[in-house]
XYZ file of C-alpha atoms in Angstrom:
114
model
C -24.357 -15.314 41.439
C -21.828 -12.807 42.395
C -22.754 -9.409 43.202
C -20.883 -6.542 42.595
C -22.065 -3.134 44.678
C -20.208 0.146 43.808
C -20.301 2.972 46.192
C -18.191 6.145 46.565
C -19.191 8.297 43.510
C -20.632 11.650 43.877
C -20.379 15.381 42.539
C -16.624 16.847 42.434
C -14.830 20.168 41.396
C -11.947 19.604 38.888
C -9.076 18.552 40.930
C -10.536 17.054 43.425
C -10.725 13.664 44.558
C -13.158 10.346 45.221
C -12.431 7.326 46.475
C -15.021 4.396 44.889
C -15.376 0.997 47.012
C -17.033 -2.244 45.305
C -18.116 -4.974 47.580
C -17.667 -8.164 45.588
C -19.958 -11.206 47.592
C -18.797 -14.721 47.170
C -15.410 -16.340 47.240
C -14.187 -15.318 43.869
C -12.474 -11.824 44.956
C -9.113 -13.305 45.807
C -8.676 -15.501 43.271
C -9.105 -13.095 40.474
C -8.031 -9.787 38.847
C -10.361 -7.306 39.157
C -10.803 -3.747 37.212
C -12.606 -0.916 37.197
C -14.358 0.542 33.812
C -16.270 3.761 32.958
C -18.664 4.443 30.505
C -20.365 7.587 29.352
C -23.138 7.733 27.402
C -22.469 6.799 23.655
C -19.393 5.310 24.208
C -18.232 1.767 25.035
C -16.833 0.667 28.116
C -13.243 1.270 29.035
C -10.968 -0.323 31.273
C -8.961 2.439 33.417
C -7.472 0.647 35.676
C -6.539 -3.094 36.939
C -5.112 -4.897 39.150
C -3.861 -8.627 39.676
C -3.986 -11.313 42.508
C -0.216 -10.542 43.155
C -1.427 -6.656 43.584
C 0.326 -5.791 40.661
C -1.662 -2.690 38.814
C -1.965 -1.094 35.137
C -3.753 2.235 34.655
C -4.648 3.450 31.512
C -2.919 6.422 29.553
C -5.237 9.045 30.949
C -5.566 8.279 34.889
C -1.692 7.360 35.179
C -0.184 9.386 37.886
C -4.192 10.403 39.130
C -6.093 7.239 39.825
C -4.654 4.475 42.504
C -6.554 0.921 42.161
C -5.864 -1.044 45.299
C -7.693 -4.206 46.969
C -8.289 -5.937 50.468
C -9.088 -9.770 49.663
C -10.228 -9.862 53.359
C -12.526 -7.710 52.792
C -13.605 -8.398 49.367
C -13.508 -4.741 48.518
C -11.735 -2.857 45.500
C -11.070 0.211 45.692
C -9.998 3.180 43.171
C -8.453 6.609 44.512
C -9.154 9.360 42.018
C -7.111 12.642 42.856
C -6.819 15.557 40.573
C -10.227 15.239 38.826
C -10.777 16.119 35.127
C -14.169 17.065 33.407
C -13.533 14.172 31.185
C -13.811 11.586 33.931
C -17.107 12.166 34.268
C -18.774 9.191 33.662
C -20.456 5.669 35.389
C -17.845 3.693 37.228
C -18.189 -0.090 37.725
C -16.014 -2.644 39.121
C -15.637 -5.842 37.397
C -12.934 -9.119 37.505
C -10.435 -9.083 34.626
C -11.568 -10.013 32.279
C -15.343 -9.245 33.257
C -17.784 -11.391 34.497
C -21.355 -11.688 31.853
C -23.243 -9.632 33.969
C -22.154 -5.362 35.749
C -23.502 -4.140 38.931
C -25.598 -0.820 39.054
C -22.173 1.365 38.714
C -21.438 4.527 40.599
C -22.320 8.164 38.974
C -18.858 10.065 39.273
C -19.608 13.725 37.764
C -16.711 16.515 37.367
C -17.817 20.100 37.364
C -17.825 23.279 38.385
């Protein structure tokens, strides 16, 4: 079974930034497109931002022009830059292929706050 490990969240004043890593095990990184979701409590899961095999990426409405999704198929990582930090990004970050595999890692607490 794959495993997905997500690593980089962490406590942040607005407008500042994290960078999030996910360690995908296997062979299946390069072959796929991969995304990264968030979820806060309540709500459902949400795709913010994706990118394919060619590298080619799509960000949702709200990160656009804040968040950078970028990968290193030697590595097997994904990564998401998150500059300019809003209160409402606060929430659990996961990485997942496109579309998602049946099963999530343990996600990475990102919190927004002064």
């Amino acid at each position: 079974q794959v495993q997905l490990v997500e690593s980089g969240g962490g406590l942040v004043q607005p407008g500042g930034s994290l960078r999030l890593s996910c360690a995908v095990s296997g062979s299946i990184f390069s072959m796929n497109a991969w995304g990264w979701y968030r979820q806060v409590p309540g709500k459902q899961r949400e795709l913010v931002a994706g990118i394919a095999r060619d590298g080619s990426t799509n960000l949702a409405n709200s990160v656009k022009g804040r968040f950078t999704i970028s990968r290193d198929n030697a590595k097997n990582t994904l990564y998401l830059q998150m500059n300019s930090l809003r209160p409402e990004d606060t929430a659990v970050y996961y990485c997942n292929r496109f579309p998602p595999l049946e099963y999530w890692g343990q996600g990475t607490q990102v919190t927004v706050s002064s």
